[in-house]
Coordinates of C-alpha atoms in Angstrom, one line a residue:
Chain A
M1 CA 1.4 37.9 -36.5
M2 CA 4.7 36.4 -35.3
F3 CA 3.3 34.4 -32.3
T4 CA 0.7 32.2 -34.1
G5 CA 0.8 28.9 -35.8
L6 CA 3.6 26.3 -35.3
S7 CA 6.8 27.2 -33.5
A8 CA 9.2 24.3 -34.1
F9 CA 11.8 23.6 -31.4
P10 CA 14.8 21.9 -32.8
L11 CA 17.1 19.7 -30.7
T12 CA 20.7 20.9 -30.1
P13 CA 22.5 17.6 -30.8
L14 CA 25.8 17.0 -29.1
T15 CA 28.7 14.9 -30.2
D16 CA 31.3 14.1 -27.6
D17 CA 29.8 16.8 -25.3
S18 CA 30.1 19.5 -28.0
V19 CA 27.3 21.0 -30.2
D20 CA 27.1 19.1 -33.4
E21 CA 26.8 22.2 -35.6
A22 CA 26.3 20.2 -38.8
A23 CA 23.5 18.2 -37.3
F24 CA 21.9 21.3 -35.8
T25 CA 22.1 23.2 -39.1
A26 CA 20.5 20.3 -41.0
L27 CA 17.6 20.1 -38.5
V28 CA 17.0 23.9 -38.8
Q29 CA 17.1 23.8 -42.6
R30 CA 14.2 21.4 -42.7
L31 CA 11.9 23.8 -40.8
P32 CA 11.4 26.7 -43.3
A33 CA 11.2 24.1 -46.0
A34 CA 8.3 22.6 -44.2
G35 CA 6.7 26.0 -43.7
V36 CA 6.8 26.3 -39.9
D37 CA 5.8 29.7 -38.6
S38 CA 8.7 30.2 -36.3
I39 CA 11.7 28.4 -35.0
T40 CA 12.6 28.4 -31.3
A41 CA 16.3 27.7 -30.9
V42 CA 17.6 26.6 -27.4
G43 CA 14.2 25.9 -26.0
S44 CA 13.9 23.1 -23.5
T45 CA 14.0 20.7 -26.5
G46 CA 17.2 22.5 -27.5
S47 CA 18.7 21.8 -24.1
Y48 CA 19.3 25.5 -23.3
A49 CA 19.6 24.9 -19.6
Y50 CA 22.7 22.6 -20.2
L51 CA 24.6 24.8 -22.6
S52 CA 27.2 27.4 -21.9
A53 CA 26.6 31.0 -22.8
A54 CA 29.0 30.7 -25.8
E55 CA 27.2 27.5 -27.0
R56 CA 23.9 29.1 -26.8
A57 CA 24.9 32.2 -28.7
R58 CA 26.5 30.1 -31.4
V59 CA 23.4 27.9 -31.8
I60 CA 21.1 30.9 -32.1
R61 CA 23.4 32.4 -34.7
L62 CA 23.3 29.2 -36.7
A63 CA 19.6 29.1 -36.5
V64 CA 19.2 32.6 -37.7
E65 CA 21.6 32.0 -40.6
H66 CA 19.7 29.0 -41.8
A67 CA 16.1 30.0 -41.0
G68 CA 15.7 32.1 -44.1
Q69 CA 12.7 34.4 -43.6
T70 CA 11.3 32.3 -40.7
P71 CA 11.6 34.2 -37.4
V72 CA 13.9 32.7 -34.8
F73 CA 13.0 32.8 -31.1
A74 CA 15.5 31.9 -28.4
G75 CA 15.4 30.5 -24.9
I76 CA 17.1 32.8 -22.3
G77 CA 16.3 31.1 -19.1
A78 CA 18.9 30.7 -16.4
L79 CA 19.0 30.4 -12.6
R80 CA 20.3 33.9 -11.8
T81 CA 18.6 37.0 -13.0
S82 CA 21.9 38.5 -14.1
Q83 CA 22.6 35.4 -16.2
V84 CA 19.2 35.8 -17.8
L85 CA 20.0 39.4 -18.7
A86 CA 23.3 38.4 -20.3
Q87 CA 21.6 35.6 -22.3
A88 CA 19.0 38.1 -23.5
E89 CA 21.6 40.5 -24.7
A90 CA 23.5 37.7 -26.4
A91 CA 20.4 36.3 -28.0
Q92 CA 19.3 39.7 -29.4
S93 CA 22.8 40.2 -30.8
A94 CA 22.7 36.8 -32.4
G95 CA 19.5 37.8 -34.2
A96 CA 16.7 36.3 -32.2
Q97 CA 13.5 38.0 -32.9
A98 CA 11.8 37.0 -29.6
L99 CA 13.0 35.7 -26.2
L100 CA 11.5 32.8 -24.4
L101 CA 11.8 33.0 -20.7
A102 CA 11.1 30.3 -18.2
P103 CA 11.5 30.7 -14.4
V104 CA 14.2 28.1 -14.0
S105 CA 14.6 27.2 -10.4
Y106 CA 16.8 25.5 -7.9
Q107 CA 15.5 27.0 -4.7
P108 CA 11.7 27.0 -5.2
L109 CA 10.5 30.4 -6.4
T110 CA 7.6 32.6 -5.1
D111 CA 5.2 34.5 -7.3
D112 CA 6.9 37.7 -6.4
D113 CA 10.3 36.3 -7.4
V114 CA 9.0 35.3 -10.8
F115 CA 7.1 38.6 -11.4
E116 CA 10.3 40.6 -10.5
L117 CA 12.3 38.4 -12.8
F118 CA 10.0 39.2 -15.7
R119 CA 9.8 42.9 -14.7
T120 CA 13.6 43.2 -14.7
V121 CA 14.1 41.4 -18.0
T122 CA 11.3 43.1 -19.9
A123 CA 12.7 46.5 -18.7
E124 CA 16.1 45.7 -20.2
V125 CA 15.4 44.0 -23.5
S126 CA 14.1 45.3 -26.8
A127 CA 12.7 42.1 -28.3
P128 CA 9.3 40.6 -27.4
V129 CA 9.2 38.1 -24.6
I130 CA 7.3 34.8 -24.4
V131 CA 6.4 33.6 -21.0
Y132 CA 7.4 30.0 -20.8
D133 CA 5.3 28.0 -18.4
N134 CA 6.8 24.5 -18.2
P135 CA 6.3 23.2 -14.6
G136 CA 7.7 19.8 -15.6
T137 CA 11.2 21.3 -16.0
T138 CA 11.1 24.6 -13.9
R139 CA 8.9 23.1 -11.1
F140 CA 7.3 26.5 -10.9
T141 CA 3.5 26.6 -11.2
F142 CA 2.0 29.8 -12.6
S143 CA -1.5 30.8 -11.4
T144 CA -3.8 32.5 -13.9
Q145 CA -3.5 35.6 -11.7
L146 CA 0.3 35.6 -12.1
Y147 CA -0.1 35.3 -15.9
A148 CA -2.3 38.4 -15.6
R149 CA 0.3 40.4 -13.6
I150 CA 3.2 39.5 -15.9
A151 CA 1.2 40.0 -19.2
Q152 CA 0.7 43.7 -18.2
L153 CA 4.4 44.2 -18.5
P154 CA 5.8 45.8 -21.7
R155 CA 7.0 43.5 -24.4
I156 CA 5.2 40.4 -23.2
A157 CA 4.0 38.9 -26.5
S158 CA 2.8 35.4 -25.8
I159 CA 2.3 32.8 -23.1
K160 CA 3.2 29.2 -23.6
I161 CA 0.8 27.3 -21.4
P162 CA 1.0 23.7 -20.3
P163 CA -1.1 21.1 -22.2
P164 CA -4.8 21.9 -21.8
S165 CA -7.2 19.1 -21.3
T166 CA -7.8 16.7 -24.1
D167 CA -11.5 17.3 -23.5
P168 CA -12.5 20.0 -26.1
D169 CA -14.9 21.9 -23.9
A170 CA -12.4 22.0 -21.0
A171 CA -9.6 23.0 -23.3
R172 CA -11.7 25.8 -24.7
A173 CA -12.8 27.0 -21.3
R174 CA -9.2 27.1 -20.0
I175 CA -7.9 29.0 -23.0
Q176 CA -10.7 31.5 -22.7
E177 CA -9.9 31.9 -19.0
V178 CA -6.3 32.7 -19.8
R179 CA -7.3 35.0 -22.7
D180 CA -9.7 36.9 -20.4
A181 CA -6.8 37.4 -17.9
V182 CA -4.3 38.9 -20.3
P183 CA -4.4 42.0 -22.5
A184 CA -5.7 41.7 -26.0
G185 CA -2.9 40.9 -28.4
V186 CA -1.0 38.6 -26.1
S187 CA -0.9 35.3 -27.9
I188 CA -1.7 32.0 -26.2
G189 CA 0.4 29.1 -27.2
V190 CA 0.0 25.5 -26.1
S191 CA 2.7 23.0 -25.4
G192 CA 2.3 19.2 -24.9
D193 CA 2.4 17.9 -28.4
A194 CA -0.2 15.2 -27.8
A195 CA -2.9 17.7 -26.8
A196 CA -1.9 20.4 -29.3
A197 CA -4.5 19.7 -32.0
T198 CA -7.2 20.0 -29.3
G199 CA -5.5 23.1 -28.0
L200 CA -5.4 24.8 -31.4
L201 CA -9.0 23.8 -32.1
A202 CA -10.0 25.2 -28.7
G203 CA -8.7 28.6 -29.7
A204 CA -5.0 28.7 -28.9
D205 CA -3.0 31.0 -31.3
A206 CA 0.1 28.9 -31.4
W207 CA 1.7 25.5 -30.8
Y208 CA 5.1 25.5 -29.2
S209 CA 6.2 22.1 -30.4
V210 CA 8.9 19.7 -29.3
I211 CA 8.4 17.2 -32.1
G212 CA 7.8 20.0 -34.6
G213 CA 11.6 20.7 -34.6
T214 CA 12.3 17.1 -35.8
L215 CA 9.1 16.2 -37.7
P216 CA 8.0 19.5 -39.2
D217 CA 5.8 18.2 -42.0
P218 CA 3.1 16.3 -40.0
T219 CA 3.0 19.1 -37.3
V220 CA 2.6 21.8 -39.9
A221 CA -0.3 19.7 -41.4
I222 CA -2.0 19.4 -38.0
T223 CA -1.6 23.2 -37.5
R224 CA -3.0 24.2 -40.8
A225 CA -6.0 21.9 -40.5
A226 CA -6.7 23.3 -37.1
Q227 CA -6.3 26.9 -38.3
R228 CA -8.8 26.1 -41.1
G229 CA -11.2 24.9 -38.5
E230 CA -11.1 21.3 -39.9
T231 CA -11.7 19.6 -36.6
E232 CA -11.9 16.0 -37.8
Q233 CA -8.9 16.3 -40.1
A234 CA -6.7 18.0 -37.4
L235 CA -7.6 15.3 -34.9
A236 CA -7.0 12.6 -37.4
L237 CA -3.6 13.9 -38.3
S238 CA -2.7 14.1 -34.7
E239 CA -4.0 10.6 -34.2
H240 CA -1.6 9.4 -36.9
L241 CA 1.2 10.4 -34.5
A242 CA -0.4 8.5 -31.5
P243 CA 2.4 5.9 -31.4
L244 CA 4.7 8.8 -30.5
W245 CA 2.4 10.4 -28.0
S246 CA 2.2 7.2 -26.2
L247 CA 6.1 7.0 -26.0
F248 CA 6.2 10.6 -24.9
G249 CA 4.0 9.7 -22.0
E250 CA 6.2 6.9 -21.0
F251 CA 9.7 8.3 -21.5
G252 CA 9.2 12.1 -21.8
S253 CA 9.1 14.0 -25.1
L254 CA 12.8 15.0 -25.1
R255 CA 14.3 11.6 -24.9
V256 CA 11.8 10.2 -27.5
T257 CA 12.4 13.1 -29.9
A258 CA 16.1 12.6 -29.6
A259 CA 15.7 8.9 -30.4
V260 CA 13.5 9.8 -33.4
A261 CA 16.1 12.2 -34.7
E262 CA 18.8 9.6 -34.1
Q263 CA 16.7 6.9 -35.8
L264 CA 16.2 9.2 -38.9
G265 CA 19.9 9.9 -39.1
L266 CA 19.3 13.6 -38.1
A267 CA 21.4 13.4 -35.0
P268 CA 24.3 11.3 -33.8
K269 CA 23.5 8.6 -31.3
N270 CA 23.2 9.7 -27.7
C271 CA 22.8 13.4 -28.7
L272 CA 21.5 14.6 -25.4
P273 CA 23.7 16.3 -22.8
L274 CA 24.8 13.9 -20.0
P275 CA 23.6 13.0 -17.4
I276 CA 20.5 12.6 -19.6
L277 CA 20.9 9.1 -21.1
G278 CA 19.4 8.2 -24.4
L279 CA 16.7 5.6 -24.5
D280 CA 17.9 2.0 -24.1
D281 CA 17.8 -0.5 -27.0
D282 CA 14.4 -1.8 -26.2
A283 CA 12.9 1.6 -26.1
R284 CA 14.7 2.6 -29.3
A285 CA 13.2 -0.5 -31.0
R286 CA 9.8 0.8 -30.0
V287 CA 10.6 4.2 -31.4
A288 CA 11.5 2.6 -34.7
E289 CA 8.3 0.6 -34.7
A290 CA 6.3 3.8 -33.9
L291 CA 7.9 5.6 -36.8
K292 CA 6.9 2.7 -39.1
L293 CA 3.3 2.8 -37.8
I294 CA 3.1 6.5 -38.4
E295 CA 4.4 6.1 -42.0
Q296 CA 1.7 3.5 -42.5
N297 CA -1.0 5.8 -41.0
Q298 CA 0.2 8.6 -43.3
N299 CA 0.2 6.4 -46.4
E300 CA -3.3 5.1 -45.7
Q301 CA -4.4 8.7 -45.4
V302 CA -3.0 9.5 -48.9
V303 CA -4.7 6.4 -50.4
Chain B
M1 CA 36.3 10.6 11.1
M2 CA 35.7 13.5 8.7
F3 CA 32.0 12.8 8.0
T4 CA 30.6 13.0 11.5
G5 CA 29.2 15.7 13.7
L6 CA 28.2 19.1 12.5
S7 CA 28.9 20.3 9.0
A8 CA 28.1 24.0 8.8
F9 CA 26.9 25.4 5.5
P10 CA 27.7 29.1 5.3
L11 CA 25.8 31.4 3.0
T12 CA 27.6 33.0 0.1
P13 CA 26.3 36.6 0.5
L14 CA 26.1 38.8 -2.6
T15 CA 26.4 42.5 -2.8
D16 CA 25.2 44.0 -6.1
D17 CA 25.3 40.6 -7.7
S18 CA 28.9 39.9 -6.7
V19 CA 30.2 37.7 -4.0
D20 CA 30.7 39.8 -0.8
E21 CA 34.1 38.3 0.1
A22 CA 34.4 40.2 3.4
A23 CA 31.0 39.0 4.6
F24 CA 31.7 35.4 3.5
T25 CA 35.1 35.4 5.1
A26 CA 33.6 36.7 8.4
L27 CA 30.9 34.0 8.3
V28 CA 33.5 31.3 7.7
Q29 CA 35.8 32.5 10.5
R30 CA 33.0 32.0 13.1
L31 CA 32.8 28.3 12.3
P32 CA 36.2 26.9 13.5
A33 CA 35.9 29.3 16.5
A34 CA 32.6 27.6 17.4
G35 CA 34.1 24.1 17.0
V36 CA 32.1 22.8 14.0
D37 CA 33.4 19.5 12.6
S38 CA 33.4 20.6 9.0
I39 CA 32.4 23.5 6.7
T40 CA 30.5 22.9 3.5
A41 CA 31.2 25.9 1.2
V42 CA 28.9 26.4 -1.8
G43 CA 26.3 24.0 -0.7
S44 CA 22.6 24.8 -1.4
T45 CA 22.8 27.3 1.4
G46 CA 25.9 28.8 -0.3
S47 CA 23.9 29.2 -3.5
Y48 CA 26.3 27.0 -5.6
A49 CA 23.7 26.5 -8.3
Y50 CA 23.6 30.3 -9.0
L51 CA 27.4 31.0 -9.0
S52 CA 29.7 31.0 -11.9
A53 CA 32.6 28.5 -12.0
A54 CA 35.0 31.4 -11.1
E55 CA 32.9 32.5 -8.2
R56 CA 32.6 29.0 -6.8
A57 CA 36.4 28.4 -7.0
R58 CA 37.1 31.8 -5.3
V59 CA 34.6 31.0 -2.5
I60 CA 36.0 27.6 -1.9
R61 CA 39.5 29.0 -1.7
L62 CA 38.4 31.7 0.8
A63 CA 36.8 29.0 2.9
V64 CA 39.9 26.9 2.9
E65 CA 42.1 29.9 3.8
H66 CA 39.9 30.9 6.8
A67 CA 38.9 27.4 8.1
G68 CA 42.1 26.7 10.0
Q69 CA 42.3 23.0 10.7
T70 CA 38.6 22.4 10.0
P71 CA 38.0 20.4 6.8
V72 CA 36.2 22.2 4.0
F73 CA 33.8 20.3 1.7
A74 CA 32.4 21.9 -1.5
G75 CA 29.3 21.5 -3.6
I76 CA 30.0 20.5 -7.2
G77 CA 26.5 20.0 -8.6
A78 CA 25.6 21.3 -12.1
L79 CA 23.2 20.4 -14.8
R80 CA 25.6 18.8 -17.2
T81 CA 28.0 16.0 -16.3
S82 CA 31.0 17.8 -18.0
Q83 CA 30.3 20.9 -15.9
V84 CA 30.2 18.7 -12.7
L85 CA 33.6 17.3 -13.6
A86 CA 35.0 20.7 -14.2
Q87 CA 33.6 21.9 -10.8
A88 CA 35.1 18.9 -9.1
E89 CA 38.6 19.6 -10.5
A90 CA 38.3 23.2 -9.5
A91 CA 37.1 22.4 -6.0
Q92 CA 39.9 19.9 -5.4
S93 CA 42.5 22.5 -6.7
A94 CA 41.0 25.1 -4.3
G95 CA 41.6 22.7 -1.4
A96 CA 38.3 21.1 -0.8
Q97 CA 38.7 17.9 1.2
A98 CA 35.4 16.4 0.0
L99 CA 32.9 17.0 -2.7
L100 CA 29.1 17.2 -2.2
L101 CA 27.2 16.1 -5.3
A102 CA 23.5 16.6 -5.9
P103 CA 21.7 15.4 -9.0
V104 CA 20.7 18.9 -10.2
S105 CA 18.0 18.6 -12.8
Y106 CA 16.1 20.5 -15.5
Q107 CA 14.8 17.6 -17.4
P108 CA 13.6 15.0 -14.8
L109 CA 16.3 12.4 -14.3
T110 CA 16.0 8.7 -14.1
D111 CA 17.8 6.4 -11.6
D112 CA 20.1 5.3 -14.4
D113 CA 21.0 8.9 -15.3
V114 CA 21.9 9.6 -11.6
F115 CA 23.8 6.4 -11.1
E116 CA 25.9 7.1 -14.2
L117 CA 26.5 10.7 -13.1
F118 CA 27.9 9.4 -9.8
R119 CA 29.8 6.6 -11.5
T120 CA 31.5 9.1 -13.9
V121 CA 32.4 11.6 -11.3
T122 CA 33.7 9.1 -8.7
A123 CA 35.9 7.6 -11.4
E124 CA 37.5 10.9 -12.1
V125 CA 38.0 12.6 -8.7
S126 CA 40.4 11.8 -5.9
A127 CA 38.5 13.4 -3.0
P128 CA 35.7 11.6 -1.1
V129 CA 32.2 12.3 -2.4
I130 CA 29.1 13.0 -0.4
V131 CA 25.8 12.0 -2.0
Y132 CA 23.5 15.0 -1.6
D133 CA 19.8 14.0 -1.6
N134 CA 17.8 17.2 -1.5
P135 CA 14.6 16.6 -3.4
G136 CA 13.3 20.1 -2.5
T137 CA 15.9 21.7 -4.8
T138 CA 16.9 18.9 -7.2
R139 CA 13.4 17.5 -7.6
F140 CA 15.0 14.1 -7.8
T141 CA 13.9 11.4 -5.3
F142 CA 16.4 8.7 -4.4
S143 CA 15.2 5.3 -3.5
T144 CA 17.0 3.3 -0.8
Q145 CA 18.0 0.9 -3.6
L146 CA 19.6 3.7 -5.5
Y147 CA 21.5 4.8 -2.4
A148 CA 22.8 1.2 -2.2
R149 CA 23.9 1.1 -5.9
I150 CA 25.7 4.5 -5.6
A151 CA 27.3 3.7 -2.2
Q152 CA 29.1 0.8 -3.8
L153 CA 31.1 3.2 -5.9
P154 CA 34.6 4.1 -4.9
R155 CA 35.1 7.3 -2.9
I156 CA 31.4 7.5 -1.7
A157 CA 32.0 8.6 1.9
S158 CA 28.6 9.9 3.1
I159 CA 25.0 10.3 2.2
K160 CA 23.1 13.4 3.2
I161 CA 19.5 12.2 3.6
P162 CA 16.3 14.3 3.8
P163 CA 14.9 15.1 7.2
P164 CA 13.8 11.9 8.9
S165 CA 10.6 11.7 10.8
T166 CA 10.4 13.7 14.1
D167 CA 9.1 10.5 15.7
P168 CA 12.2 9.0 17.3
D169 CA 11.3 5.4 16.5
A170 CA 10.5 6.1 12.9
A171 CA 13.7 8.1 12.5
R172 CA 15.7 5.3 14.1
A173 CA 14.1 2.8 11.7
R174 CA 14.8 4.9 8.7
I175 CA 18.4 5.5 9.5
Q176 CA 18.9 1.8 10.2
E177 CA 17.3 1.0 6.9
V178 CA 19.7 3.3 5.0
R179 CA 22.7 1.9 7.1
D180 CA 21.7 -1.6 6.2
A181 CA 21.7 -0.7 2.5
V182 CA 25.1 0.9 2.2
P183 CA 28.6 -0.5 3.0
A184 CA 30.0 -0.1 6.5
G185 CA 31.9 3.1 6.8
V186 CA 29.6 5.2 4.6
S187 CA 28.4 7.9 7.0
I188 CA 24.8 8.9 7.1
G189 CA 24.1 12.6 7.6
V190 CA 20.7 14.3 8.1
S191 CA 19.5 17.6 6.8
G192 CA 16.4 19.5 7.7
D193 CA 17.6 21.5 10.7
A194 CA 14.3 21.2 12.7
A195 CA 14.6 17.4 12.8
A196 CA 18.4 17.2 13.2
A197 CA 18.5 16.6 16.9
T198 CA 16.0 13.7 16.5
G199 CA 18.1 12.4 13.5
L200 CA 21.4 12.5 15.5
L201 CA 19.7 10.8 18.5
A202 CA 18.3 8.2 16.1
G203 CA 21.8 7.2 15.0
A204 CA 22.8 9.6 12.2
D205 CA 26.5 10.2 12.1
A206 CA 26.4 13.8 10.9
W207 CA 24.2 16.9 10.6
Y208 CA 24.5 18.8 7.3
S209 CA 23.2 22.1 8.6
V210 CA 21.8 25.2 6.9
I211 CA 21.6 27.3 10.1
G212 CA 24.9 25.9 11.4
G213 CA 26.7 28.1 8.9
T214 CA 25.2 31.3 10.5
L215 CA 24.5 30.2 14.1
P216 CA 27.3 27.7 14.8
D217 CA 27.2 27.9 18.6
P218 CA 23.7 26.6 19.3
T219 CA 24.0 24.0 16.6
V220 CA 27.4 22.7 17.9
A221 CA 25.7 22.5 21.3
I222 CA 22.8 20.4 20.0
T223 CA 25.3 18.1 18.1
R224 CA 27.5 17.6 21.2
A225 CA 24.5 16.8 23.4
A226 CA 23.2 14.3 20.9
Q227 CA 26.7 12.7 20.5
R228 CA 26.9 12.3 24.3
G229 CA 23.5 10.6 24.2
E230 CA 21.9 13.4 26.3
T231 CA 18.5 13.0 24.7
E232 CA 16.6 15.5 26.8
Q233 CA 19.3 18.1 26.6
A234 CA 19.7 17.8 22.8
L235 CA 15.9 18.1 22.2
A236 CA 15.7 21.0 24.7
L237 CA 18.5 22.9 22.9
S238 CA 16.8 22.2 19.5
E239 CA 13.5 23.4 21.0
H240 CA 15.2 26.7 21.9
L241 CA 15.4 27.3 18.2
A242 CA 11.8 26.4 17.6
P243 CA 10.9 30.0 16.6
L244 CA 13.3 29.6 13.7
W245 CA 12.1 26.1 12.7
S246 CA 8.6 27.5 12.4
L247 CA 9.8 30.3 10.1
F248 CA 11.8 27.7 8.1
G249 CA 8.6 25.8 7.5
E250 CA 6.8 28.9 6.4
F251 CA 9.5 30.6 4.2
G252 CA 12.1 28.0 3.5
S253 CA 15.4 27.7 5.4
L254 CA 17.5 29.6 2.9
R255 CA 15.5 32.9 2.9
V256 CA 15.1 32.8 6.7
T257 CA 18.8 32.0 7.3
A258 CA 19.7 34.9 5.0
A259 CA 17.4 37.2 7.0
V260 CA 19.0 36.0 10.2
A261 CA 22.5 36.8 8.9
E262 CA 21.3 40.2 7.7
Q263 CA 19.6 40.9 11.0
L264 CA 22.8 40.0 12.9
G265 CA 24.9 42.2 10.6
L266 CA 26.7 39.2 9.1
A267 CA 25.5 39.8 5.6
P268 CA 24.4 42.8 3.6
K269 CA 20.6 43.3 3.0
N270 CA 19.2 41.1 0.2
C271 CA 22.3 38.9 0.1
L272 CA 20.6 36.1 -1.9
P273 CA 21.1 35.8 -5.7
L274 CA 18.1 37.3 -7.7
P275 CA 15.5 36.2 -8.6
I276 CA 15.4 34.9 -5.0
L277 CA 14.0 37.9 -3.1
G278 CA 14.7 38.4 0.5
L279 CA 11.9 38.3 3.0
D280 CA 9.6 41.2 3.1
D281 CA 9.5 43.6 6.0
D282 CA 6.8 41.8 8.0
A283 CA 8.6 38.5 7.7
R284 CA 11.9 40.2 8.7
A285 CA 10.2 41.6 11.8
R286 CA 9.2 38.1 12.7
V287 CA 12.8 36.9 12.2
A288 CA 14.0 39.6 14.6
E289 CA 11.3 38.6 17.1
A290 CA 12.4 34.9 16.7
L291 CA 16.0 35.8 17.4
K292 CA 14.9 37.7 20.6
L293 CA 12.9 34.7 21.8
I294 CA 15.8 32.4 21.1
E295 CA 18.1 34.6 23.2
Q296 CA 15.6 34.5 26.0
N297 CA 15.4 30.7 25.8
Q298 CA 19.1 30.5 25.9
N299 CA 19.4 32.8 28.9
E300 CA 16.8 30.9 30.8
Q301 CA 18.8 27.8 30.2
V302 CA 21.9 29.3 31.6
V303 CA 20.0 30.6 34.7

């Protein structure tokens, strides 16, 4: 089942305002090696909203070339429906096996706008579509009822929901509520890396992961532990990454993940598209410290 | 002084997902005829965020061609700084006399991101720049302190602030607060059409008007009354449009203004870029009713 387990979202690093193809390729190559279940190229983490159509197509093609047997999904969101349709066609041509669609907005959108967007797109494409609910970037809030309307459409394969509660019972109730609202077979994936272990343990099928694109090994480990029902182990492995979760809360997951990749030599410095500035030197020092702490946590685990 | 009085924002009507050049041209031609002080092409009302670079350049050129002696300003916002710079160059080439820049966001922006965006753009352009503060679309909230930092930059000519309070004293205090924070000569313009009369009476230099692009005559009348210090008359003229203000509150100014233009035969039906749906039939009937009421209000005034 393609929409389960860990979907890793690689950054799209830029150098001098152009896609750094070598850095992107190297990021992608780590993912099948770590055993991720899928790769989502040009997701929010991959800065899709900032890239030109040509850049997006190139990035998807590179991901497909270097993903081996791992399926590649691609973000197709754009402000105008006709642009979304063009992105969908380009993504399919580039080899994307599924399409991730967020209701990107400038003018606030209504439920009917968003339903019609998904209706139009699913009527045109051949690949499965993932509903991408990310109110922190789109500023659109889905109701459970709107999930239900959209999930009835053909080709809707999965819904990426915002982080569920870190309370296990509340997370389980929320995921069951979404599951009850959508047809059987529509997978439910969580985002919000800090709460992902709880989400998977609470019954989510998938984890759509920002940090998974840059640190695939520990995120695969969390996912596998959760899938085996090893509650304590999954939560402990997630807790190892707590220094990162804390920085995510403070600076946002994208800027911190970019700093992690830069610190590890996986991306050039200031790899995000301007106007998004990289973290300042103080914050970068804290990222380096967090990575050291995580390494210690992981070594203690092995001992 | 170019950044005072009424700046009218025409819609960019689409037909079958292409700019309806005839409809746009006709909208623009009404504006100098009504005596507006400036025309802002491809503002939020002109759907700039949804248009391609080529569409934007064409629309600005058409506006300049049909504006006569009235200065034309142009929106240059985009998600990526390099795209903003390209838009700025294209807008200047097309004849725009000032550039309106909003901090459009997908990833939430920090104050430093936004300051650096304005610093970079003002260092590159030759035309004056209007700071466009529209949190309803950009989801970025300016502090007064950030206005102050940005207004120190070269070429910052005006700040378009969100609707001030409808309470005259509170509006006056707010506008004075902004004025005290920025260099002398930086004009302060209000948006939020319903509160614009109050804003002008409270000391704002300009009104950046959504409905002014479609109904220039009554908005010019409000502006002139306010400029002459005719408080009661300005407020009464604004009150004539109250049926529209109420619909703006319910459906948003863009969708209602599009319906007004469609109702008056100034734009083809469903002229907004998808996924933004036009108003439904019930709401359109209410727009038609509002226009009738406004006409009655205006006739009573004349009698």
